[in-house]
Coordinates of C-alpha atoms in Angstrom, one line a residue:
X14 CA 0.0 0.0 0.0
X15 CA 2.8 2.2 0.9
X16 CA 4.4 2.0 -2.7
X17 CA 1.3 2.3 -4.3
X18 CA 0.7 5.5 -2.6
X19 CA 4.4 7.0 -3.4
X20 CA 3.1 6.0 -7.1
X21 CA 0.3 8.4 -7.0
X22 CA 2.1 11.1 -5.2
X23 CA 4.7 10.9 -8.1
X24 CA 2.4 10.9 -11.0
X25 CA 0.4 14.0 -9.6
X26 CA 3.4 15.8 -9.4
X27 CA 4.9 15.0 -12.5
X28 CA 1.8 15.3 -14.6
X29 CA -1.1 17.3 -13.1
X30 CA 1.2 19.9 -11.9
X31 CA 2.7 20.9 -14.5
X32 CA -0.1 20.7 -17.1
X33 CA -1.9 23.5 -14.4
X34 CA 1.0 25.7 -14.8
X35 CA 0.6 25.8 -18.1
X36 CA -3.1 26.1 -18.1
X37 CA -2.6 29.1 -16.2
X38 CA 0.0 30.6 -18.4
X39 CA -1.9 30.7 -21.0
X40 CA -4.5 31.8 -19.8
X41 CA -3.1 35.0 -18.3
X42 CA -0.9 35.7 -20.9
X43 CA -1.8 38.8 -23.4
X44 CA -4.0 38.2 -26.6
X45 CA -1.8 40.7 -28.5
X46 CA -4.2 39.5 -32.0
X47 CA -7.3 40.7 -30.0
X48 CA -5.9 44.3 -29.3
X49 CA -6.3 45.9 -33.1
X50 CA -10.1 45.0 -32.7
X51 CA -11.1 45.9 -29.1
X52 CA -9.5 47.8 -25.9
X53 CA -12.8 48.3 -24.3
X54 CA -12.6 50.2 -21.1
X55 CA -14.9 48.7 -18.9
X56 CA -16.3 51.9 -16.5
X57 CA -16.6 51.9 -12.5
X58 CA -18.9 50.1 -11.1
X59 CA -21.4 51.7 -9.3
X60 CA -21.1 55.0 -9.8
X61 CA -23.3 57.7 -11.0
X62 CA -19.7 59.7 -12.4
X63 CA -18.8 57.0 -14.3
X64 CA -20.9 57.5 -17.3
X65 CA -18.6 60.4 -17.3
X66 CA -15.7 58.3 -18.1
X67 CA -15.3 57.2 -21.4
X68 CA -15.6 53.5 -22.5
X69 CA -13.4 53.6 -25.5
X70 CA -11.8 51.1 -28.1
X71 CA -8.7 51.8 -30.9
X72 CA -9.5 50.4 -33.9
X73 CA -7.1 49.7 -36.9
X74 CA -8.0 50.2 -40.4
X75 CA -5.6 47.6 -42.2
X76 CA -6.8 48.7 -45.6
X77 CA -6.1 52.4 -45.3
X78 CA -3.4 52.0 -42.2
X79 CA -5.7 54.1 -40.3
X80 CA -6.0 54.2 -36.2
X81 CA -9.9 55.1 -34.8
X82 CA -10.3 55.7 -31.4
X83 CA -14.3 54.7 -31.5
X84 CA -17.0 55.8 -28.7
X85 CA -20.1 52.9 -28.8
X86 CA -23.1 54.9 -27.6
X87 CA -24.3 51.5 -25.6
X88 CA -21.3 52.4 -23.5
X89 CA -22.4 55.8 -21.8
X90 CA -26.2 53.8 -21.0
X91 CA -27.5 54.0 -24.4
X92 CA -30.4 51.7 -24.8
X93 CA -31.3 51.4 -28.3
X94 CA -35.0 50.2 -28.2
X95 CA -36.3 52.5 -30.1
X96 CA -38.8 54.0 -27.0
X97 CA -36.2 55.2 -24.5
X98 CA -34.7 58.7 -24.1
X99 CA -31.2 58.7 -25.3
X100 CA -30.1 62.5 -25.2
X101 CA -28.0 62.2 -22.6
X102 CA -25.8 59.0 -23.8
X103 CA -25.6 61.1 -27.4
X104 CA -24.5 63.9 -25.8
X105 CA -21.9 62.7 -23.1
X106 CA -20.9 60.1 -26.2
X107 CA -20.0 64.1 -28.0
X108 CA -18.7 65.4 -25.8
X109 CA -16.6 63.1 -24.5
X110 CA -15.3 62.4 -28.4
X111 CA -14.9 66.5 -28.6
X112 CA -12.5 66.6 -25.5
X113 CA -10.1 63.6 -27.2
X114 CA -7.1 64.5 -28.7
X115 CA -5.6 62.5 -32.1
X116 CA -2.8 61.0 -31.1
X117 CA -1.9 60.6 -34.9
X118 CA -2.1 63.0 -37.5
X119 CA -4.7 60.4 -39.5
X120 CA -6.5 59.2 -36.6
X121 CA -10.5 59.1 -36.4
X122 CA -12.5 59.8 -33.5
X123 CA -15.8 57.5 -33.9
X124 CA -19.1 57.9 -32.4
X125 CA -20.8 54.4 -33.0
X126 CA -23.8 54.2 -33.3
X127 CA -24.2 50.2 -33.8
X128 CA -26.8 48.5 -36.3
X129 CA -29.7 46.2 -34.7
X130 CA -30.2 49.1 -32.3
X131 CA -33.0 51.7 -32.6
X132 CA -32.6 55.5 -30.6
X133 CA -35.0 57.8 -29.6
X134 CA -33.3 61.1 -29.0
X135 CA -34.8 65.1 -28.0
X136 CA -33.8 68.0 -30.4
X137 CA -29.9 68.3 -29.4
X138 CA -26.9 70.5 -30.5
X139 CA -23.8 68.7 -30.5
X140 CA -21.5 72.1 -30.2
X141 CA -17.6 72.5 -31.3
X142 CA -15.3 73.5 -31.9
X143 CA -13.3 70.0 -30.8
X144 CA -9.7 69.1 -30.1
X145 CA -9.9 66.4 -33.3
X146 CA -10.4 67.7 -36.6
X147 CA -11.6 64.3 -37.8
X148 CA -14.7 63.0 -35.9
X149 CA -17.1 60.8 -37.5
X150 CA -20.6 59.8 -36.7
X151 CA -20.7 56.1 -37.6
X152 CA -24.7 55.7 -38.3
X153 CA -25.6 52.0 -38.4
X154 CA -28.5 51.6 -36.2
X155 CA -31.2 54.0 -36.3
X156 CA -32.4 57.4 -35.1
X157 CA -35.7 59.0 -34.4
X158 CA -37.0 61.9 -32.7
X159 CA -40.1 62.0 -31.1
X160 CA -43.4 61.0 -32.3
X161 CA -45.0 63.9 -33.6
X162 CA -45.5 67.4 -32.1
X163 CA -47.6 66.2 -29.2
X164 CA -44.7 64.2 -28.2
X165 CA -42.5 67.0 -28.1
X166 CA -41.1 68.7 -24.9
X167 CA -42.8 71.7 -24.3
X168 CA -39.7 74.1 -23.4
X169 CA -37.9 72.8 -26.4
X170 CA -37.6 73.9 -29.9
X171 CA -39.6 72.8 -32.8
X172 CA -37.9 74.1 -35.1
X173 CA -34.5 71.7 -35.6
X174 CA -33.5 68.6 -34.1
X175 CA -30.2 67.2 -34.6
X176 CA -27.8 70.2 -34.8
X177 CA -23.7 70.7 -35.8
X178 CA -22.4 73.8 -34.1
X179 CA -19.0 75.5 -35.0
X180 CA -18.0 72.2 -35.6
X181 CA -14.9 71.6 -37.7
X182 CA -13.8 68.7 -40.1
X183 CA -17.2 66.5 -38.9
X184 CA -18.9 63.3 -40.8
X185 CA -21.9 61.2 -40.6
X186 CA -21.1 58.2 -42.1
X187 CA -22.8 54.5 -42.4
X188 CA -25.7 52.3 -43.7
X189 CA -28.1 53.6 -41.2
X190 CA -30.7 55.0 -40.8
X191 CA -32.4 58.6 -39.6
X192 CA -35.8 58.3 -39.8
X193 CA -37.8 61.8 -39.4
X194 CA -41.3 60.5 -38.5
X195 CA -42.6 63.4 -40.0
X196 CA -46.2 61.9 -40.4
X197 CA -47.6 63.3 -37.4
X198 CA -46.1 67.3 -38.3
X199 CA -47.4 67.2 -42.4
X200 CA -50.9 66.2 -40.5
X201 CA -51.1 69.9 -38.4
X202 CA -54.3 71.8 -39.8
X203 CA -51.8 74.5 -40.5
X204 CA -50.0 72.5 -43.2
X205 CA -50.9 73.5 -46.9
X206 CA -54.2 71.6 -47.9
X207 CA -54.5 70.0 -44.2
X208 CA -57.5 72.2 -42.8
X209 CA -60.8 72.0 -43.2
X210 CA -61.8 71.7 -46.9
X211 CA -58.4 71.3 -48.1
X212 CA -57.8 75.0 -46.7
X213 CA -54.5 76.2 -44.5
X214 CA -56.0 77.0 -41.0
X215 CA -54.3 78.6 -38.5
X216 CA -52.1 77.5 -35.6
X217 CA -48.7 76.1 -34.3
X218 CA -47.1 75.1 -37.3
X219 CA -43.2 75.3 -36.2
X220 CA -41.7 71.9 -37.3
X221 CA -37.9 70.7 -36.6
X222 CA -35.5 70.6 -39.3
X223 CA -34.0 67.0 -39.5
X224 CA -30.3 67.7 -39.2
X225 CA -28.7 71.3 -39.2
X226 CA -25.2 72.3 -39.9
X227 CA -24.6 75.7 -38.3
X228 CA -21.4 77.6 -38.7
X229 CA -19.5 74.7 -39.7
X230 CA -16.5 73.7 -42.3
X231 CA -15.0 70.3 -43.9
X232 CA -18.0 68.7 -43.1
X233 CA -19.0 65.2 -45.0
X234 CA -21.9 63.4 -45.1
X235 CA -22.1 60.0 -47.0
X236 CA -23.9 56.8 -47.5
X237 CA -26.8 57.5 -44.8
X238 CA -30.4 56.9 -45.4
X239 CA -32.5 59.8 -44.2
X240 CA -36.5 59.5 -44.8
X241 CA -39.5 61.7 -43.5
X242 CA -38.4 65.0 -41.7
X243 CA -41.0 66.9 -40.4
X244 CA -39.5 70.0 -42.7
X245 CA -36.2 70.2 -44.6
X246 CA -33.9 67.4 -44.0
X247 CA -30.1 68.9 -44.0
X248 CA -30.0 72.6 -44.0
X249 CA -26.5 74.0 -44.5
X250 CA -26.2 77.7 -42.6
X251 CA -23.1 79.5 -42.8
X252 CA -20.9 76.7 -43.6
X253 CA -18.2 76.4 -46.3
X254 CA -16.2 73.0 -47.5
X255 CA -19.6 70.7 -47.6
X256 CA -19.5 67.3 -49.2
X257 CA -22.5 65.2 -49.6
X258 CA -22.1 61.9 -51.3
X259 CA -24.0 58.8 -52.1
X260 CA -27.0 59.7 -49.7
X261 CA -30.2 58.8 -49.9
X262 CA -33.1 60.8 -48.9
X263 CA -36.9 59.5 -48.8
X264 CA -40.2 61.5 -48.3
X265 CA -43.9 61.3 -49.8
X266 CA -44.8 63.4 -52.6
X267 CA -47.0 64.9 -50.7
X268 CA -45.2 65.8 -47.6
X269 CA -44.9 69.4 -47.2
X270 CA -41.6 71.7 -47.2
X271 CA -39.2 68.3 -47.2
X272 CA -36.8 69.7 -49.1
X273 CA -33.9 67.3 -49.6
X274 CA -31.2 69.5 -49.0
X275 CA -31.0 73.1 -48.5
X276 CA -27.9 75.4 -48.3
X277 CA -28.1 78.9 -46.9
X278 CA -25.0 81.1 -46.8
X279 CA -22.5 78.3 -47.4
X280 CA -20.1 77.9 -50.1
X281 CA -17.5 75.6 -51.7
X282 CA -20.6 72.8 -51.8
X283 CA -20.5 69.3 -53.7
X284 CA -23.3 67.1 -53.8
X285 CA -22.9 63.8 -55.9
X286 CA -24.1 60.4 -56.6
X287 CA -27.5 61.3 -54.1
X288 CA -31.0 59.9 -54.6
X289 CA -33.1 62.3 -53.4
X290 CA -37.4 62.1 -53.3
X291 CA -39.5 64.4 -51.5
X292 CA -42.8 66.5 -51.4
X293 CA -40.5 69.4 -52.3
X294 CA -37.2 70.4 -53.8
X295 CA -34.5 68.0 -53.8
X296 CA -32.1 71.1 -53.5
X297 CA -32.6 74.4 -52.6
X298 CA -30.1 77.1 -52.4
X299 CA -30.5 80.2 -51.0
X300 CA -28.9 83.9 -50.6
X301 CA -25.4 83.8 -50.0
X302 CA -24.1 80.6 -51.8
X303 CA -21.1 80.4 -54.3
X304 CA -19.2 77.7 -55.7
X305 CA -21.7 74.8 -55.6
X306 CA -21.4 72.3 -58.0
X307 CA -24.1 69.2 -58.1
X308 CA -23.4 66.0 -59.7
X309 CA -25.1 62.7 -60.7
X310 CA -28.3 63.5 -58.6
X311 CA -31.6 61.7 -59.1
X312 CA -34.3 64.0 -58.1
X313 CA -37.9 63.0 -58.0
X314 CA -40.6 63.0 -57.9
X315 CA -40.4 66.4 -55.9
X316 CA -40.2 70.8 -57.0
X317 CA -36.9 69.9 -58.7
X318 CA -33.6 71.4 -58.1
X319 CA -33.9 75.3 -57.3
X320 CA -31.9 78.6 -56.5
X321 CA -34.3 80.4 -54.2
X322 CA -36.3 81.9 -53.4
X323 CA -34.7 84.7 -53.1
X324 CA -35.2 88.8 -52.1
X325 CA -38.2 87.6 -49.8
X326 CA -39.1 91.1 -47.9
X327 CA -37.0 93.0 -49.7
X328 CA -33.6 91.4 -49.0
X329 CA -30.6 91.4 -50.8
X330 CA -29.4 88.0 -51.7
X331 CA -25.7 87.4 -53.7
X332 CA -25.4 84.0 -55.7
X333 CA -23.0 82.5 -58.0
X334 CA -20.9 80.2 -59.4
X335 CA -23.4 77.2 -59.4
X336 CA -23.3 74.1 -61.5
X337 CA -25.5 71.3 -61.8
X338 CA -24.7 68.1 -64.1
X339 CA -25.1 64.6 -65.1
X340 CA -28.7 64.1 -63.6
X341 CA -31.6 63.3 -63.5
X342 CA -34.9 64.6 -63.0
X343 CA -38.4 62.8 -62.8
X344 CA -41.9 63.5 -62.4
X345 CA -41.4 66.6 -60.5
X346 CA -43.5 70.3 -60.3
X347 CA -40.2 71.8 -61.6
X348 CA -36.6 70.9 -63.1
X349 CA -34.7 73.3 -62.7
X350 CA -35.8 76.7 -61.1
X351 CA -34.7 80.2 -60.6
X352 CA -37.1 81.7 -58.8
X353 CA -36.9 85.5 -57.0
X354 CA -39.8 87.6 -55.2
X355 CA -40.4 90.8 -56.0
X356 CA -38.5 93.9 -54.1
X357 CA -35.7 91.9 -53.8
X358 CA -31.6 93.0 -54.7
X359 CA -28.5 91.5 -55.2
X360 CA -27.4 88.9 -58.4
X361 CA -27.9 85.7 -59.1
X362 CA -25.0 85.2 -62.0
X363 CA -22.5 82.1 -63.1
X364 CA -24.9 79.5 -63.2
X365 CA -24.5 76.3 -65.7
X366 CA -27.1 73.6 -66.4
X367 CA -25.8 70.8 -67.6
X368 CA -26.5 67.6 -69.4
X369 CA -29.7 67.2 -67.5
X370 CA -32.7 64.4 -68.4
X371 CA -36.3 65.0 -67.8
X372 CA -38.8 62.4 -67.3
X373 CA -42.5 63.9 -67.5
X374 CA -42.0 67.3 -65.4
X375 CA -43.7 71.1 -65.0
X376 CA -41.9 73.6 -66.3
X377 CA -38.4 72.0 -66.8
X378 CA -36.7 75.2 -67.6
X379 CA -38.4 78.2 -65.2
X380 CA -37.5 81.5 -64.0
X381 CA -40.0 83.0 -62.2
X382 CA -39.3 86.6 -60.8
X383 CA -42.7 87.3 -59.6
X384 CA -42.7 84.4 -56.8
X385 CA -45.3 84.4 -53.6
X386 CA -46.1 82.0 -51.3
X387 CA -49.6 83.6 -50.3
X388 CA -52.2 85.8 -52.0
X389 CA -51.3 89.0 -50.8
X390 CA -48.3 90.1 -52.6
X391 CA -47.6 93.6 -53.5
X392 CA -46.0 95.0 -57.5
X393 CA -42.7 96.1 -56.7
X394 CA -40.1 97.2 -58.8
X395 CA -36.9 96.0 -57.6
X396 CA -35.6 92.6 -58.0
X397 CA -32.7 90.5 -57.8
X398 CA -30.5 90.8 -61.4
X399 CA -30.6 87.1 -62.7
X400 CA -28.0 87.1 -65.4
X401 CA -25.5 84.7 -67.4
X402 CA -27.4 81.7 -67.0
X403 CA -26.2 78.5 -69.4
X404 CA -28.8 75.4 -70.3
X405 CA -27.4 72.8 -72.2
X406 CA -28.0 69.2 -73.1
X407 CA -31.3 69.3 -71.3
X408 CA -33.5 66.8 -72.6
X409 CA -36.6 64.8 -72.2
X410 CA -40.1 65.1 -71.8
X411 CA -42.4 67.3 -69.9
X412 CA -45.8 67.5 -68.4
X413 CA -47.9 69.3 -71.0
X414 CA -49.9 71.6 -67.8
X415 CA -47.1 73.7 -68.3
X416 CA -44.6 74.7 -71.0
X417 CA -41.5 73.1 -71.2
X418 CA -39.3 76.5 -70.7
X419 CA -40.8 79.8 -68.6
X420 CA -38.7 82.8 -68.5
X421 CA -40.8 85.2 -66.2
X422 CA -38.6 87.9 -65.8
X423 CA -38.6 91.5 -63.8
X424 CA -40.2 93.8 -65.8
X425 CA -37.8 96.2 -64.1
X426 CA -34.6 94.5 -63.8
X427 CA -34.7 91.6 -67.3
X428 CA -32.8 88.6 -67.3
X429 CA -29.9 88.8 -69.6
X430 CA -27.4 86.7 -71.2
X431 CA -29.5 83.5 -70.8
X432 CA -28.1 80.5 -73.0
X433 CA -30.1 77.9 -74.7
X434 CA -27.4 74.9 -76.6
X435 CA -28.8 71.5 -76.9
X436 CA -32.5 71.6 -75.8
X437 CA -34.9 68.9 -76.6
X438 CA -38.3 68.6 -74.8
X439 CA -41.2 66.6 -76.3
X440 CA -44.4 66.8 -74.4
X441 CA -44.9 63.0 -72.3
X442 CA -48.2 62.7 -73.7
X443 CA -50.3 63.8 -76.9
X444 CA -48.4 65.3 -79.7
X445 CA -49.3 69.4 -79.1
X446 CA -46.4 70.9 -77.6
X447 CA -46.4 74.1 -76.2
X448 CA -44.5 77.3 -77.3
X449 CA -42.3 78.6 -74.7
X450 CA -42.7 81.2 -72.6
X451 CA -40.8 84.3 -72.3
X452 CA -41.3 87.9 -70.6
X453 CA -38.5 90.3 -70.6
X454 CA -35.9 88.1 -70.4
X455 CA -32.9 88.7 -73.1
X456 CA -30.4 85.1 -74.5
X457 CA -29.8 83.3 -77.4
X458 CA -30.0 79.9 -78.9
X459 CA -26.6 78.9 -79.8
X460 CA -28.9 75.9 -81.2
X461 CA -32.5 75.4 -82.5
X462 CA -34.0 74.1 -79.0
X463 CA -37.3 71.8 -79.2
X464 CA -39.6 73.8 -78.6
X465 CA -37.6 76.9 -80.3
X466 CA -37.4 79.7 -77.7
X467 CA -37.9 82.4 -80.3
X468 CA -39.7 84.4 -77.6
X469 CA -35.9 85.2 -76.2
X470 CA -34.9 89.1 -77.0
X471 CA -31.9 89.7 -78.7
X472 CA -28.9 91.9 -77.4
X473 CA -29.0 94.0 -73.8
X474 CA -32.0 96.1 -72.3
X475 CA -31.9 100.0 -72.8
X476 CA -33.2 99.7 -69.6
X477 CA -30.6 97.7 -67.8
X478 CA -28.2 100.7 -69.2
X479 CA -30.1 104.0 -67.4
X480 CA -29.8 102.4 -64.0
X481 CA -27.3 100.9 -61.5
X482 CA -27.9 97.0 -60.8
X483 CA -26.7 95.6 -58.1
X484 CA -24.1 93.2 -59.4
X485 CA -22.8 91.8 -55.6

């Protein structure tokens, strides 16, 4: 029995032993292949400060050699099921991203916002400037704001909802989505056609702008879905450097004042390879914009692509330098649009319209200088100068309710050196088609356009010589 024993004591400790040891090395020991995916942070536990504390990760980019430094929403109490309040784990998220540092000259600071995961989040500003001039909201779940105006806090804004301020070199990125759920806001009596009798009534009618840009540069947005804001759905105020690619934007026909994208005071804009459908236009750009070129857009159906309004009560309103190209344009109101009130200054000059199809719209070549929103506008005699405007390889067809090309013009202050190369517009039913439509407004054909805008006046205005236009 004795040597049997002194067996077993032998074996255990020249087998078991051992194999423990190395159990236990290995388990302790560093995964240094796990480290280029996750570094996760794990916060302090309890306490109500450690929210506070960022739960981080580094992330390497093997393809582009890139280092992120990425911020999961989940970790500062985000829920993501679609019915709790979020604010507060979007805005620590920010503003914790806002206070990091690069350590490398290409690093990324990410705000994920993981897929499978819906968010419910309050109107917000997420407010710059930030140490990092490359932070990127990684959109792969989805967003929402409230349901509807009822739903909305009372001490709050109605008029935005997800805002960028003085932020610089900023991205929304992803396959996500933001979904407006706008529904609820088109519905208010006060909305056009919503009261009774299909008439406007009166009442609250302030409704938040999807996602605003305020005061912002080197800002990108690409690949995210946006559908159904209550009103626009980007809106671009004093911003310069704006790059908008491959996004996809998705509203009714009928939804009121949806516009796709408007720019306001912001320059040095592209906008490319977008799909944009809506109940109005799929771009807007206002007073105050230069150097905005727009590329391979589908727009419809919706009001078309448009520069204005513009000189609304009497303002003065500067724009130029604006190209659109490559797109196309589908059962819309409008293609694409000038359009200025009366009383208005300023110029809208440098503007090209390029190699552009139309598929059954109103009025695919307008200017219309005698704009209104309501019944009660007023003659006036001052206007904004609209001058050296090029169309060119527009073609298509066009709803026969209106003529395919509208040049309504100041009667005051004409439209001059408009240029017509390339036209061809058939009406999309029938065979009458319409003869254009022209009023003061002063071009040349440098080609026969179908229908031929012989209505066009030759040479410059006497008028445009005995007075002093504001040229901006």
């Amino acid at each position: 029995m004795v040597s049997f024993s002194l067996v077993l004591i032998w074996v255990f400790f020249l087998f078991y032993i051992p194999i423990q040891c190395r159990l236990l090395s290995y388990n302790t020991k560093p995964h240094h292949h796990l480290l280029a995916i996750s570094r996760i942070s794990l916060p302090p536990s309890p306490a109500p400060e450690a929210a506070a504390v960022s739960p981080s990760y580094n992330a390497h980019d093997s393809i582009n050699n890139k280092v992120s430094t990425v911020f999961n929403v989940l970790s500062f109490g985000a829920v993501g099921d679609g019915v709790s309040d979020e604010t507060q784990a979007f805005k620590m998220a920010w503003d914790t991203a806002c206070q990091t540092e690069q350590q490398q000259q290409e690093e990324a600071i990410v705000i994920l916002v993981p897929r499978s995961y819906s968010f419910m989040i309050q109107s917000t500003i997420f407010t710059g400037p930030c140490k990092s001039s490359n932070i990127s909201f990684q959109i792969d779940g989805t967003l929402m704001p409230p349901d509807g105006p009822d739903s909305w806090p009372r001490n709050i804004t109605k008029r935005q909802w997800l805002v960028f301020y003085r932020v610089n070199g900023v991205a929304l990125l992803g396959g996500g989505l933001i979904d407006g759920r706008g529904q609820k806001w088109w519905d208010l009596p006060c909305k056009p056609h919503k009261g009774v009798n299909g008439t406007t009534a009166p009442g609250p009618c302030d409704s938040p702008v999807a996602i605003r840009f305020f005061m912002s540069s080197n800002v990108t947005v690409r690949g995210i879905r946006v559908m159904n804001s209550p009103q626009f759905h980007f809106r671009f105020d004093g911003c310069q450097n704006v790059h908008v690619e491959s996004l996809s934007i998705k509203s009714p026909s009928m939804s009121p004042n949806t516009d796709g994208i408007h720019i306001e005071n912001t320059n040095n804009v592209r906008i490319h390879n977008s799909l944009i459908a809506n109940g109005d236009d799929c771009v807007s750009i206002g007073a105050g914009c230069y150097n905005v070129d727009i590329k391979n857009l589908t727009c419809g159906p919706s009001h078309g692509i448009s520069i204005g309004s513009l000189g609304m009560r009497n303002s003065r309103a500067c724009v130029s330098n604006i190209t659109v190209s490559d797109s196309i344009i589908k059962h819309s109101d409008n293609g694409v649009r000038i359009k200025t009130w009366q009383g208005g200054s300023g110029q809208v000059s440098g503007v090209k319209f390029h190699n552009i199809h139309m598929d059954t719209v109103r009025n695919p070549i307008i200017v219309d200088q005698y704009y209104c929103s309501t019944k009660s506008c007023q003659n006036q005699t001052s206007a904004v100068h609209v001058s050296d405007i090029v169309y060119s390889n527009i073609k298509g067809t066009y709803d026969i309710r209106s003529p395919a090309i509208h040049f309504s013009c100041s009667d005051s202050v004409p439209c001059t050196n408009l240029t017509l190369s390339e036209i061809e517009l058939l009406p999309a039913k029938g065979e009458f088609m319409s003869n254009p439509i022209c009023w003061n407004a002063y071009g040349i054909m440098e080609t026969l356009s179908i229908p031929p805008a012989f209505c066009l006046l030759d040479g410059n205005p006497l008028v445009m010589q005995d007075r002093d236009v504001d040229q901006c």
